[in-house]
Coordinates of C-alpha atoms in Angstrom, one line a residue:
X192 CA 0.0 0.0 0.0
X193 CA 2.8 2.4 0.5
X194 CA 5.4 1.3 -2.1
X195 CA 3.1 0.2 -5.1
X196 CA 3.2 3.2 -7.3
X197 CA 1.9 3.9 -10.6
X198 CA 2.0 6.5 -13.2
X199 CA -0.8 7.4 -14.9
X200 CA 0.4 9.8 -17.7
X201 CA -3.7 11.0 -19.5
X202 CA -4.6 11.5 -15.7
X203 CA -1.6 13.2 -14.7
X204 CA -1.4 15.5 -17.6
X205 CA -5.1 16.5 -17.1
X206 CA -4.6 17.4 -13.4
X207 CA -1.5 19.2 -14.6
X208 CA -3.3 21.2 -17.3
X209 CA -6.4 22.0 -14.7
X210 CA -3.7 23.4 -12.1
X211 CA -1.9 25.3 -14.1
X212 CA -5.0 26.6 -15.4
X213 CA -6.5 27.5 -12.1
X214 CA -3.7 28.9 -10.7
X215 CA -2.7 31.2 -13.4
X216 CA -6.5 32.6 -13.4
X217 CA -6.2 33.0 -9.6
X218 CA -2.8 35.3 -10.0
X219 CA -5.5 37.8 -11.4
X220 CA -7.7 38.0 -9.4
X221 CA -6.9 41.0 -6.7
X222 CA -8.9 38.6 -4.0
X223 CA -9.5 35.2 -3.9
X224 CA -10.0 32.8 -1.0
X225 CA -7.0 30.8 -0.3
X226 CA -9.4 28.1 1.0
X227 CA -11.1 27.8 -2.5
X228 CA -7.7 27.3 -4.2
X229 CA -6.7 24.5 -1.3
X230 CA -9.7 22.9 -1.9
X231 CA -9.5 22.9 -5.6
X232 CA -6.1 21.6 -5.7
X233 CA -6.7 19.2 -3.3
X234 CA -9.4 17.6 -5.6
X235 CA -6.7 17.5 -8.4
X236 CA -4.0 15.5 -6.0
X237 CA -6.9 12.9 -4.9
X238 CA -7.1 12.2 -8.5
X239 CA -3.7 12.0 -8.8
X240 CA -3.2 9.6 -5.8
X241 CA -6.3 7.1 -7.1
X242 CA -5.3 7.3 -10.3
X243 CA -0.9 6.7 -9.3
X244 CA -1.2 5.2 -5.8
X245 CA -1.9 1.3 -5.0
X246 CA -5.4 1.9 -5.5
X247 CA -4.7 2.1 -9.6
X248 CA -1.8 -0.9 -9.0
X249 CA -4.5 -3.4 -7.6
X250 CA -7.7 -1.8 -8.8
X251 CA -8.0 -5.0 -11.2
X252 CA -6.7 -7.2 -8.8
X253 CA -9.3 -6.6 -5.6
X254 CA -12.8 -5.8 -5.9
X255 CA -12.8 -3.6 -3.0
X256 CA -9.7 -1.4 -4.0
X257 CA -11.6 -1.1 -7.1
X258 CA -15.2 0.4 -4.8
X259 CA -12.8 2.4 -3.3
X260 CA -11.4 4.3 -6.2
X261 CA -15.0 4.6 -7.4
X262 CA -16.2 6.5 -4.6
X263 CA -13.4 9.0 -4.2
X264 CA -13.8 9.5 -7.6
X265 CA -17.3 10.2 -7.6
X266 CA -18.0 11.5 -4.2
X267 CA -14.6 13.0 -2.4
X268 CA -12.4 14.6 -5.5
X269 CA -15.9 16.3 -7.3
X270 CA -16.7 17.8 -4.0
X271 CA -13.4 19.3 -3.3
X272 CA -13.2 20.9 -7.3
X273 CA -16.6 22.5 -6.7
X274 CA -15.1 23.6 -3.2
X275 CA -13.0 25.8 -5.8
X276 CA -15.3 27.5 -7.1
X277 CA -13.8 27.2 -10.7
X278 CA -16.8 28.6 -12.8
X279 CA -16.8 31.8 -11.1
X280 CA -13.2 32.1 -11.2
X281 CA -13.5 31.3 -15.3
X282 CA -16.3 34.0 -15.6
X283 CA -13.9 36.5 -13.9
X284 CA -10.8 35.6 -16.0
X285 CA -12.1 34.5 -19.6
X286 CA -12.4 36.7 -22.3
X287 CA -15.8 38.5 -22.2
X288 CA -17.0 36.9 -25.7
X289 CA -16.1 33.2 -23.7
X290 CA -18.2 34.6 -20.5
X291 CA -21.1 36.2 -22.6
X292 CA -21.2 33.0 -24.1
X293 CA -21.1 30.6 -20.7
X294 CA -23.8 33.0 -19.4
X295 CA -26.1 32.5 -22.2
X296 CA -25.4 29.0 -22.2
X297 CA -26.4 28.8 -18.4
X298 CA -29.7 30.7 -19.1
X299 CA -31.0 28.4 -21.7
X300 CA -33.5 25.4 -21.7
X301 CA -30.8 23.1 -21.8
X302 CA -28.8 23.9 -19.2
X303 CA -31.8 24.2 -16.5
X304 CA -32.9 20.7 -17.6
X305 CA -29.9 19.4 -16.8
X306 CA -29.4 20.6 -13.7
X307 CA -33.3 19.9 -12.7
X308 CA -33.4 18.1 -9.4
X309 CA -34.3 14.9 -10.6
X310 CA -31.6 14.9 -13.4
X311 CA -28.8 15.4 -11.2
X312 CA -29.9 13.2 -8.6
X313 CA -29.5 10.4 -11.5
X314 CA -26.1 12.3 -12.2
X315 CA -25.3 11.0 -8.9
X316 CA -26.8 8.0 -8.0
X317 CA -26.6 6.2 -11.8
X318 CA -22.7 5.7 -12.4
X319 CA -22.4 3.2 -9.6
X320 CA -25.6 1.1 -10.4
X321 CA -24.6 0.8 -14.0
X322 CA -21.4 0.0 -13.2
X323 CA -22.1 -2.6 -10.7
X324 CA -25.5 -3.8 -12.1
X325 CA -24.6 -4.7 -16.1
X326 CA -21.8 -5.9 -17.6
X327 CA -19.5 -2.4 -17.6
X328 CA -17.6 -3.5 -14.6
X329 CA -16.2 -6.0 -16.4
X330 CA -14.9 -4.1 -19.3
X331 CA -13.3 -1.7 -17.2
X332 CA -11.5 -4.4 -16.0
X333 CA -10.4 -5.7 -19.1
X334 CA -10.1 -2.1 -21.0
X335 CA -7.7 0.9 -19.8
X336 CA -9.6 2.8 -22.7
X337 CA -13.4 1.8 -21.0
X338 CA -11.5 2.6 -17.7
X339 CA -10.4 6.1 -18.5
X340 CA -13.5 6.7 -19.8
X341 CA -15.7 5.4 -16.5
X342 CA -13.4 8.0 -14.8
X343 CA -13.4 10.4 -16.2
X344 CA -17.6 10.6 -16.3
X345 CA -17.8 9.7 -12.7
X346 CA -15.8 12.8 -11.9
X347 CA -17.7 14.9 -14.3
X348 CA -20.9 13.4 -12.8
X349 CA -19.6 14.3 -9.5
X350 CA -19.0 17.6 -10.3
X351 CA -22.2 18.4 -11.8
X352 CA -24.0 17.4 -9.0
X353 CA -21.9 19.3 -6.1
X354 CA -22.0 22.3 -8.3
X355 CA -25.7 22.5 -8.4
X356 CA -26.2 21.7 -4.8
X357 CA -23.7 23.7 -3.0
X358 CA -24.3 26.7 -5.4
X359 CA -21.1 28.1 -4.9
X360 CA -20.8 29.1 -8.2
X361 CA -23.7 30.6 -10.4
X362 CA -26.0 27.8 -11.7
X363 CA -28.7 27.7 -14.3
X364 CA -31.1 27.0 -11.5
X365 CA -31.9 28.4 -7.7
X366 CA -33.4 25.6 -6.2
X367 CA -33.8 25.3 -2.6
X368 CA -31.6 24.1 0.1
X369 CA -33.9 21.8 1.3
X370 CA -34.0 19.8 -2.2
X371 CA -30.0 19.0 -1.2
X372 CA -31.3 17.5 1.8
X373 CA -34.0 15.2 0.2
X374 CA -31.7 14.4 -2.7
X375 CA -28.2 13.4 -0.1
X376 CA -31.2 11.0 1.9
X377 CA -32.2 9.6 -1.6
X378 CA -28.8 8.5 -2.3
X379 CA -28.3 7.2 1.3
X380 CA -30.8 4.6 0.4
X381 CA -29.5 3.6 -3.2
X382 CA -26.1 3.3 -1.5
X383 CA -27.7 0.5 1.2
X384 CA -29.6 -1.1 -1.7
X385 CA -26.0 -1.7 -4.1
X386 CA -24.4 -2.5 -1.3
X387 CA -26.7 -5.3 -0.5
X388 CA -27.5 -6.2 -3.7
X389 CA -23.0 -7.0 -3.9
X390 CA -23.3 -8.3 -0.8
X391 CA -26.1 -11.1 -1.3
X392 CA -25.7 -11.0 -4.9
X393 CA -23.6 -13.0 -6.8
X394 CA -19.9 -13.0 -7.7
X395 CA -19.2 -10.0 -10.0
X396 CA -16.3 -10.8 -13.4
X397 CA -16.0 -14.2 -11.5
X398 CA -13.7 -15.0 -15.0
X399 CA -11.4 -12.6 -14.6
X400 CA -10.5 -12.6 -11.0
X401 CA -10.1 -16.6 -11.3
X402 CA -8.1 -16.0 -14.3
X403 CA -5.5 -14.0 -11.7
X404 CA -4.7 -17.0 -9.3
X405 CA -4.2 -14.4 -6.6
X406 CA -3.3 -17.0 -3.5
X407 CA -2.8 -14.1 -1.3
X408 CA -5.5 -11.3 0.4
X409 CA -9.3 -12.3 0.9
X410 CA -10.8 -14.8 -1.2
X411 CA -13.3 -13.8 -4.2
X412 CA -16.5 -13.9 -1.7
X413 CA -15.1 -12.1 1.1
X414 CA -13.4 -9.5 -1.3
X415 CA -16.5 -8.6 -2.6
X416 CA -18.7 -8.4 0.6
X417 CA -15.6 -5.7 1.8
X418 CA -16.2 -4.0 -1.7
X419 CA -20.2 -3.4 -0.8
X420 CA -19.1 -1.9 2.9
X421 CA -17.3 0.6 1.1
X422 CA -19.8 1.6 -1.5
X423 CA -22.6 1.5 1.2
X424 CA -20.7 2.9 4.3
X425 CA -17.9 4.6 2.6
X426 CA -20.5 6.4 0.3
X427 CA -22.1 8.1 3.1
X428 CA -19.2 8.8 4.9
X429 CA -18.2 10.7 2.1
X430 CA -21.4 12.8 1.7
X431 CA -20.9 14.2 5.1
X432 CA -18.5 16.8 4.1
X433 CA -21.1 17.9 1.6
X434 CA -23.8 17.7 4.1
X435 CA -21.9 19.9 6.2
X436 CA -21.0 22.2 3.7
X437 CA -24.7 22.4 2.6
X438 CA -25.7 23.2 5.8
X439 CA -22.8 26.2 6.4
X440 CA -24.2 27.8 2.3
X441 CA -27.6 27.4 3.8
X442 CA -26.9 29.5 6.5
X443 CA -24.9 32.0 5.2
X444 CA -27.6 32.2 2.6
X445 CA -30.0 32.4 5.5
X446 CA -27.9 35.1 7.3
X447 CA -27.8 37.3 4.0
X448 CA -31.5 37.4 3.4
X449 CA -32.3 38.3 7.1
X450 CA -29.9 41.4 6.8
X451 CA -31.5 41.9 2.9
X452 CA -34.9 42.2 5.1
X453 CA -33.1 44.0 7.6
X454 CA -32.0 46.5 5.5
X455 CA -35.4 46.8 3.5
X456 CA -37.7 47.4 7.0
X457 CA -34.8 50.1 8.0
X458 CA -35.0 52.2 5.0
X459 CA -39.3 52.0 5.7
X460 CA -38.4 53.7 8.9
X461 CA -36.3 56.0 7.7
X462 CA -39.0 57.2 4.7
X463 CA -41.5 56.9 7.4
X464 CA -43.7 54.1 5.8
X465 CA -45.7 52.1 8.3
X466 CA -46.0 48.2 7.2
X467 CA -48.9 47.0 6.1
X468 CA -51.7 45.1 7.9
X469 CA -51.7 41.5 7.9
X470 CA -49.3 38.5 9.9
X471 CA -45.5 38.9 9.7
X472 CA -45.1 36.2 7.2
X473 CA -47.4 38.6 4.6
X474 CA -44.7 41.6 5.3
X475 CA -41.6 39.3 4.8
X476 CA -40.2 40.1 1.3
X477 CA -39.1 36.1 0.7
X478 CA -42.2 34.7 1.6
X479 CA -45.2 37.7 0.5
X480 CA -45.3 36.2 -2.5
X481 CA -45.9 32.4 -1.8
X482 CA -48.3 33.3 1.4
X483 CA -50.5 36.9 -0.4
X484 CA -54.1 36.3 -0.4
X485 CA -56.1 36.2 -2.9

């Protein structure tokens, strides 16, 4: 685990590229949080160490360093790049015809279908069922090209998803908090149903892994029953950074609308307006419109 090392030259090179990227668009920027660049570059060196570390050397030897390497891609290294904030640092360094562009792009039908609820929910909770459930696993055991591929989506499905929930950067669509919350509990219980299906199921690419004559680690049964714990319990273990960062956005957010308010009932009083008749809720600029009478 700590001497078998790999190099993994597309994924390196792509990490490289996005770094250099980032970092040169951060130099201008007068301000930016150090914290967003940490957690940005941390994302690119978690790809870098599944992609280079033992978990790349073995990921076709052991079913469970293989759910490992799924997860982080999918769950931990997504959430740290949208940590980064790396749209609204492209939108403040691109050229203006690139950002006109990306905002018209982000206004469009398109764009708010495909980051409707629903859609990114299966953005998050399809990769590992079609891996595990038909008969992709098994190529991307047998194909470095299928492999890449099934990596590089399940980061880019990652990414969608923690972009649109923690909202850190501008999306094509304001949903609420509270949706975040419903969708993280919906993938809590897809997590527990994989993992049980792997765990009572049977043997997954039972050809290639007898084709190995490993006579050393956990045998073929209790490899895989390890592999489900970590896509079950590992899963949600790695949503609750998310969760926690969800719920630090959704107070801030919370915090910035009650001085919005704040502000709005002070400059009344100052221009000597009395409020209106009628239960706080009806007076409250966030919720007048959802509660007005009819």
């Amino acid at each position: 685990m700590v001497t078998a090392w790999t190099l993994d030259v597309p994924a390196v090179l792509v990490v490289l590229v996005l770094a250099v990227l980032y970092l040169r668009a951060v130099r201008r920027q007068s301000t930016w949080p150090p914290g967003r660049t940490a957690a940005f570059l941390s994302g690119l060196a978690t790809i870098v160490l599944v992609t280079c570390s033992f978990l790349a050397v073995y990921d076709t030897t052991l079913f469970w360093v293989r759910a490992v390497q799924n997860i982080v891609l999918l769950m931990v290294a997504p959430l740290l790049l949208a940590l980064g904030a790396p749209i609204t640092l492209l939108l403040r360094s691109a050229p203006a015809p690139v950002v006109a562009g990306l905002r018209r792009f982000g206004r469009g039908r398109f764009a708010r279908g495909l980051t409707f609820p629903l859609v990114v929910t299966a953005m998050l909770a399809a990769p590992p069922l079609l891996i595990y459930l038909t008969p992709l696993y098994e190529l991307t055991l047998d194909s470095s090209i299928v492999d890449a591929l099934v990596r590089l989506l399940l980061v880019l499905a990652g990414f969608g998803y923690f972009w649109t929930r923690i909202q850190l950067d501008p999306t094509p669509r304001d949903d609420s908090h509270l949706v975040s919350v419903w969708i993280s509990l919906a993938e809590v219980i897809l997590d527990g149903a994989l993992g049980l299906v792997l765990w009572l199921g049977p043997l997954l690419a039972p050809a290639h892994y007898d084709a190995l004559h490993r006579n050393w680690g956990p045998e073929p049964r209790t490899d895989q029953i390890i592999g489900a714990g970590v896509l079950w319990i590992g899963g949600d273990l790695a949503g609750l950074p998310f969760v926690g960062a969800l719920i630090i956005r959704w107070a801030r957010d919370d915090e910035r609308r009650a001085r919005e308010v704040d502000a709005r009932l002070d400059e009344e009083g100052a221009a000597g307006e009395a409020p209106s008749g009628g239960l706080w809720w009806e007076n409250d600029p966030a919720l007048a419109e959802r509660f007005r009478r009819r």
